[in-house]
Amino acid sequence: MDGFYRIKREGFPEDLADFGYEFDKEGKLRNIETGEGFKYSARFKDHYYNEKHYEALADAMTIEVYKMLESECKLKRAPVPYDVKGDEERTFIFHSEDAFTNPDKLLVLMHGSGYVKAGQWSRRLIINDSLKSGSQIPFIQEAQKEGYGVVVTNTNDNHHHELGLVRGSEHPEAHILHVWKHYIYPAKAKHIAFIVHSNGGRLVSLLYPQVEEQFNGRVFAVAMTDSNHYFERHARYVGLQKVSRNWACNRRPLDTPLRTNNGDVVRVSAGTKVHEETSWLCFNSIFKYLRERLAAVKAKEGEGEGTSEATNKESCGNGDKGGGSCLVEEELKGEVKKMKT
């Protein structure tokens, strides 16, 4: 074994170039010879072959995204399980050079369910639109510009066909718990944030009760895009609710407050009804939210340099453990309450 598993589909190549495709400078998938975008119909009226071709090409695209995470984002791989032994099955996460040594802040990215792997929000968008809308690369690059260490999870890489389950990543829930225990929590960062899409929100909600005290002490923000989380006992998740916002599928303008059930994460509009588009369309709003949350936390901790009156207002000073409540979030809750009445 070469240490990291690569999917091989019988009868199809492994590399994107061998399919006749490449990503252009704009991050769009193009036919190398014609310059045209991806075409699903590789064989006329042969749905079975076309579907297999698409899946194999998506696997090759995944390998290409991995290469870009390393070449363009300068990320490195770390094994899961963290203490991998000999030739046992394994997967990996990606992390920036300073992910575990940055004393200030760490950002964790988590995709949804299905076939997507590390660095992806949506295979369909990467293949049919661009890397910009479908991959996590813009989020990683922006986080690095803002001084974050970065961890990119790989929650759907759980088993390797007949080769067996991966220890520490037997299922998505096991993966994020393993990565939290052995990579995220031991990191030096005082402040931790998550950006999670779809099932990633559910995984955070399942992780939270298992590591509640650790989570409350350091996680200042969880930005969710059309999350499918569910809180069985609302009172148990107060700490998570307080630091989270969910950009949900909705036709209303981006960031419009939406009706939020009691005890749930504050919901705002993602400005689209298309589930997989939510992450990219909320890009600017998400990073604005992270900046506001972090400013509020640091103001409360007395870390803010030249803290302005406006920044002080963001910290509600209600004595909550960890993140602290942001004025912007309280205003949104007020708007939601008006909607309910």
JSON list of C-alpha atoms in Angstrom, two decimals, residues 139-248:
[
{"chain": "A", "resi": 139, "resn": "PHE", "atom": "CA", "xyz": [-12.67, 29.05, 2.33]},
{"chain": "A", "resi": 140, "resn": "ILE", "atom": "CA", "xyz": [-9.25, 27.64, 3.17]},
{"chain": "A", "resi": 141, "resn": "GLN", "atom": "CA", "xyz": [-7.43, 30.45, 1.38]},
{"chain": "A", "resi": 142, "resn": "GLU", "atom": "CA", "xyz": [-9.54, 33.14, 3.05]},
{"chain": "A", "resi": 143, "resn": "ALA", "atom": "CA", "xyz": [-9.04, 31.54, 6.47]},
{"chain": "A", "resi": 144, "resn": "GLN", "atom": "CA", "xyz": [-5.29, 31.52, 5.93]},
{"chain": "A", "resi": 145, "resn": "LYS", "atom": "CA", "xyz": [-5.35, 35.20, 4.95]},
{"chain": "A", "resi": 146, "resn": "GLU", "atom": "CA", "xyz": [-7.16, 35.95, 8.20]},
{"chain": "A", "resi": 147, "resn": "GLY", "atom": "CA", "xyz": [-4.56, 34.13, 10.26]},
{"chain": "A", "resi": 148, "resn": "TYR", "atom": "CA", "xyz": [-6.32, 30.83, 10.99]},
{"chain": "A", "resi": 149, "resn": "GLY", "atom": "CA", "xyz": [-4.73, 27.44, 11.23]},
{"chain": "A", "resi": 150, "resn": "VAL", "atom": "CA", "xyz": [-6.92, 25.08, 9.19]},
{"chain": "A", "resi": 151, "resn": "VAL", "atom": "CA", "xyz": [-8.13, 21.49, 9.55]},
{"chain": "A", "resi": 152, "resn": "VAL", "atom": "CA", "xyz": [-10.10, 19.83, 6.74]},
{"chain": "A", "resi": 153, "resn": "THR", "atom": "CA", "xyz": [-11.99, 16.72, 7.83]},
{"chain": "A", "resi": 154, "resn": "ASN", "atom": "CA", "xyz": [-12.76, 13.67, 5.68]},
{"chain": "A", "resi": 155, "resn": "THR", "atom": "CA", "xyz": [-15.79, 12.17, 7.40]},
{"chain": "A", "resi": 156, "resn": "ASN", "atom": "CA", "xyz": [-17.06, 10.04, 4.49]},
{"chain": "A", "resi": 157, "resn": "ASP", "atom": "CA", "xyz": [-13.87, 8.02, 3.98]},
{"chain": "A", "resi": 158, "resn": "ASN", "atom": "CA", "xyz": [-14.81, 5.09, 6.19]},
{"chain": "A", "resi": 159, "resn": "HIS", "atom": "CA", "xyz": [-14.13, 1.80, 4.45]},
{"chain": "A", "resi": 160, "resn": "HIS", "atom": "CA", "xyz": [-12.18, 0.55, 1.50]},
{"chain": "A", "resi": 161, "resn": "HIS", "atom": "CA", "xyz": [-14.41, -2.04, -0.12]},
{"chain": "A", "resi": 162, "resn": "GLU", "atom": "CA", "xyz": [-13.14, -5.50, 0.75]},
{"chain": "A", "resi": 163, "resn": "LEU", "atom": "CA", "xyz": [-10.22, -4.04, 2.65]},
{"chain": "A", "resi": 164, "resn": "GLY", "atom": "CA", "xyz": [-12.37, -3.17, 5.66]},
{"chain": "A", "resi": 165, "resn": "LEU", "atom": "CA", "xyz": [-13.33, -0.31, 7.94]},
{"chain": "A", "resi": 166, "resn": "VAL", "atom": "CA", "xyz": [-10.89, 2.39, 8.96]},
{"chain": "A", "resi": 167, "resn": "ARG", "atom": "CA", "xyz": [-10.21, 2.45, 12.70]},
{"chain": "A", "resi": 168, "resn": "GLY", "atom": "CA", "xyz": [-11.23, 5.82, 14.06]},
{"chain": "A", "resi": 169, "resn": "SER", "atom": "CA", "xyz": [-13.31, 6.51, 10.95]},
{"chain": "A", "resi": 170, "resn": "GLU", "atom": "CA", "xyz": [-15.69, 3.54, 10.89]},
{"chain": "A", "resi": 171, "resn": "HIS", "atom": "CA", "xyz": [-18.49, 6.04, 10.23]},
{"chain": "A", "resi": 172, "resn": "PRO", "atom": "CA", "xyz": [-18.70, 9.86, 10.04]},
{"chain": "A", "resi": 173, "resn": "GLU", "atom": "CA", "xyz": [-19.56, 10.19, 13.72]},
{"chain": "A", "resi": 174, "resn": "ALA", "atom": "CA", "xyz": [-16.46, 8.21, 14.71]},
{"chain": "A", "resi": 175, "resn": "HIS", "atom": "CA", "xyz": [-14.29, 10.26, 12.37]},
{"chain": "A", "resi": 176, "resn": "ILE", "atom": "CA", "xyz": [-15.11, 13.66, 13.84]},
{"chain": "A", "resi": 177, "resn": "LEU", "atom": "CA", "xyz": [-14.81, 12.39, 17.41]},
{"chain": "A", "resi": 178, "resn": "HIS", "atom": "CA", "xyz": [-11.40, 10.86, 16.63]},
{"chain": "A", "resi": 179, "resn": "VAL", "atom": "CA", "xyz": [-10.21, 14.04, 14.89]},
{"chain": "A", "resi": 180, "resn": "TRP", "atom": "CA", "xyz": [-11.48, 16.19, 17.78]},
{"chain": "A", "resi": 181, "resn": "LYS", "atom": "CA", "xyz": [-9.73, 14.07, 20.41]},
{"chain": "A", "resi": 182, "resn": "HIS", "atom": "CA", "xyz": [-6.42, 13.62, 18.64]},
{"chain": "A", "resi": 183, "resn": "TYR", "atom": "CA", "xyz": [-6.03, 16.70, 16.44]},
{"chain": "A", "resi": 184, "resn": "ILE", "atom": "CA", "xyz": [-8.43, 19.57, 17.11]},
{"chain": "A", "resi": 185, "resn": "TYR", "atom": "CA", "xyz": [-8.56, 19.67, 20.91]},
{"chain": "A", "resi": 186, "resn": "PRO", "atom": "CA", "xyz": [-4.80, 19.10, 21.44]},
{"chain": "A", "resi": 187, "resn": "ALA", "atom": "CA", "xyz": [-4.07, 22.01, 19.07]},
{"chain": "A", "resi": 188, "resn": "LYS", "atom": "CA", "xyz": [-2.69, 25.17, 20.71]},
{"chain": "A", "resi": 189, "resn": "ALA", "atom": "CA", "xyz": [-5.39, 27.53, 19.40]},
{"chain": "A", "resi": 190, "resn": "LYS", "atom": "CA", "xyz": [-7.31, 29.37, 22.09]},
{"chain": "A", "resi": 191, "resn": "HIS", "atom": "CA", "xyz": [-10.22, 29.98, 19.74]},
{"chain": "A", "resi": 192, "resn": "ILE", "atom": "CA", "xyz": [-11.78, 27.34, 17.45]},
{"chain": "A", "resi": 193, "resn": "ALA", "atom": "CA", "xyz": [-14.43, 27.80, 14.75]},
{"chain": "A", "resi": 194, "resn": "PHE", "atom": "CA", "xyz": [-16.30, 25.38, 12.47]},
{"chain": "A", "resi": 195, "resn": "ILE", "atom": "CA", "xyz": [-17.77, 25.83, 9.00]},
{"chain": "A", "resi": 196, "resn": "VAL", "atom": "CA", "xyz": [-20.04, 22.86, 8.29]},
{"chain": "A", "resi": 197, "resn": "HIS", "atom": "CA", "xyz": [-22.43, 21.95, 5.51]},
{"chain": "A", "resi": 198, "resn": "SER", "atom": "CA", "xyz": [-25.55, 19.78, 5.66]},
{"chain": "A", "resi": 199, "resn": "ASN", "atom": "CA", "xyz": [-24.72, 16.56, 7.55]},
{"chain": "A", "resi": 200, "resn": "GLY", "atom": "CA", "xyz": [-21.69, 18.33, 8.99]},
{"chain": "A", "resi": 201, "resn": "GLY", "atom": "CA", "xyz": [-24.13, 20.22, 11.22]},
{"chain": "A", "resi": 202, "resn": "ARG", "atom": "CA", "xyz": [-25.58, 16.96, 12.45]},
{"chain": "A", "resi": 203, "resn": "LEU", "atom": "CA", "xyz": [-22.11, 15.63, 13.21]},
{"chain": "A", "resi": 204, "resn": "VAL", "atom": "CA", "xyz": [-21.26, 18.72, 15.27]},
{"chain": "A", "resi": 205, "resn": "SER", "atom": "CA", "xyz": [-24.53, 18.29, 17.19]},
{"chain": "A", "resi": 206, "resn": "LEU", "atom": "CA", "xyz": [-23.63, 14.66, 17.92]},
{"chain": "A", "resi": 207, "resn": "LEU", "atom": "CA", "xyz": [-20.06, 15.58, 18.90]},
{"chain": "A", "resi": 208, "resn": "TYR", "atom": "CA", "xyz": [-21.12, 18.36, 21.25]},
{"chain": "A", "resi": 209, "resn": "PRO", "atom": "CA", "xyz": [-22.62, 16.33, 24.14]},
{"chain": "A", "resi": 210, "resn": "GLN", "atom": "CA", "xyz": [-19.56, 14.07, 24.18]},
{"chain": "A", "resi": 211, "resn": "VAL", "atom": "CA", "xyz": [-17.07, 16.93, 24.54]},
{"chain": "A", "resi": 212, "resn": "GLU", "atom": "CA", "xyz": [-19.30, 19.67, 25.94]},
{"chain": "A", "resi": 213, "resn": "GLU", "atom": "CA", "xyz": [-16.90, 21.19, 28.47]},
{"chain": "A", "resi": 214, "resn": "GLN", "atom": "CA", "xyz": [-13.99, 21.20, 26.03]},
{"chain": "A", "resi": 215, "resn": "PHE", "atom": "CA", "xyz": [-16.22, 22.61, 23.27]},
{"chain": "A", "resi": 216, "resn": "ASN", "atom": "CA", "xyz": [-17.71, 25.40, 25.38]},
{"chain": "A", "resi": 217, "resn": "GLY", "atom": "CA", "xyz": [-14.29, 26.48, 26.54]},
{"chain": "A", "resi": 218, "resn": "ARG", "atom": "CA", "xyz": [-12.80, 27.11, 23.09]},
{"chain": "A", "resi": 219, "resn": "VAL", "atom": "CA", "xyz": [-15.31, 27.03, 20.22]},
{"chain": "A", "resi": 220, "resn": "PHE", "atom": "CA", "xyz": [-16.48, 30.57, 19.50]},
{"chain": "A", "resi": 221, "resn": "ALA", "atom": "CA", "xyz": [-18.47, 30.01, 16.28]},
{"chain": "A", "resi": 222, "resn": "VAL", "atom": "CA", "xyz": [-20.15, 27.31, 14.23]},
{"chain": "A", "resi": 223, "resn": "ALA", "atom": "CA", "xyz": [-21.27, 28.48, 10.79]},
{"chain": "A", "resi": 224, "resn": "MET", "atom": "CA", "xyz": [-23.76, 25.98, 9.32]},
{"chain": "A", "resi": 225, "resn": "THR", "atom": "CA", "xyz": [-25.00, 25.91, 5.73]},
{"chain": "A", "resi": 226, "resn": "ASP", "atom": "CA", "xyz": [-28.39, 24.22, 5.37]},
{"chain": "A", "resi": 227, "resn": "SER", "atom": "CA", "xyz": [-27.61, 21.98, 8.32]},
{"chain": "A", "resi": 228, "resn": "ASN", "atom": "CA", "xyz": [-29.76, 18.91, 9.00]},
{"chain": "A", "resi": 229, "resn": "HIS", "atom": "CA", "xyz": [-28.99, 18.69, 12.73]},
{"chain": "A", "resi": 230, "resn": "TYR", "atom": "CA", "xyz": [-31.60, 17.72, 15.30]},
{"chain": "A", "resi": 231, "resn": "PHE", "atom": "CA", "xyz": [-31.57, 18.49, 19.03]},
{"chain": "A", "resi": 232, "resn": "GLU", "atom": "CA", "xyz": [-33.45, 15.81, 20.97]},
{"chain": "A", "resi": 233, "resn": "ARG", "atom": "CA", "xyz": [-33.19, 17.69, 24.27]},
{"chain": "A", "resi": 234, "resn": "HIS", "atom": "CA", "xyz": [-32.83, 21.40, 23.62]},
{"chain": "A", "resi": 235, "resn": "ALA", "atom": "CA", "xyz": [-31.49, 22.29, 27.07]},
{"chain": "A", "resi": 236, "resn": "ARG", "atom": "CA", "xyz": [-28.49, 20.03, 26.50]},
{"chain": "A", "resi": 237, "resn": "TYR", "atom": "CA", "xyz": [-27.34, 22.08, 23.51]},
{"chain": "A", "resi": 238, "resn": "VAL", "atom": "CA", "xyz": [-27.47, 25.63, 24.85]},
{"chain": "A", "resi": 239, "resn": "GLY", "atom": "CA", "xyz": [-23.72, 26.09, 24.49]},
{"chain": "A", "resi": 240, "resn": "LEU", "atom": "CA", "xyz": [-23.80, 24.98, 20.86]},
{"chain": "A", "resi": 241, "resn": "GLN", "atom": "CA", "xyz": [-26.88, 27.04, 20.02]},
{"chain": "A", "resi": 242, "resn": "LYS", "atom": "CA", "xyz": [-25.30, 30.16, 21.46]},
{"chain": "A", "resi": 243, "resn": "VAL", "atom": "CA", "xyz": [-22.31, 30.15, 19.11]},
{"chain": "A", "resi": 244, "resn": "SER", "atom": "CA", "xyz": [-24.03, 28.86, 15.94]},
{"chain": "A", "resi": 245, "resn": "ARG", "atom": "CA", "xyz": [-25.89, 30.25, 12.95]},
{"chain": "A", "resi": 246, "resn": "ASN", "atom": "CA", "xyz": [-27.54, 28.24, 10.18]},
{"chain": "A", "resi": 247, "resn": "TRP", "atom": "CA", "xyz": [-27.84, 29.66, 6.66]},
{"chain": "A", "resi": 248, "resn": "ALA", "atom": "CA", "xyz": [-30.86, 27.68, 5.45]}
]
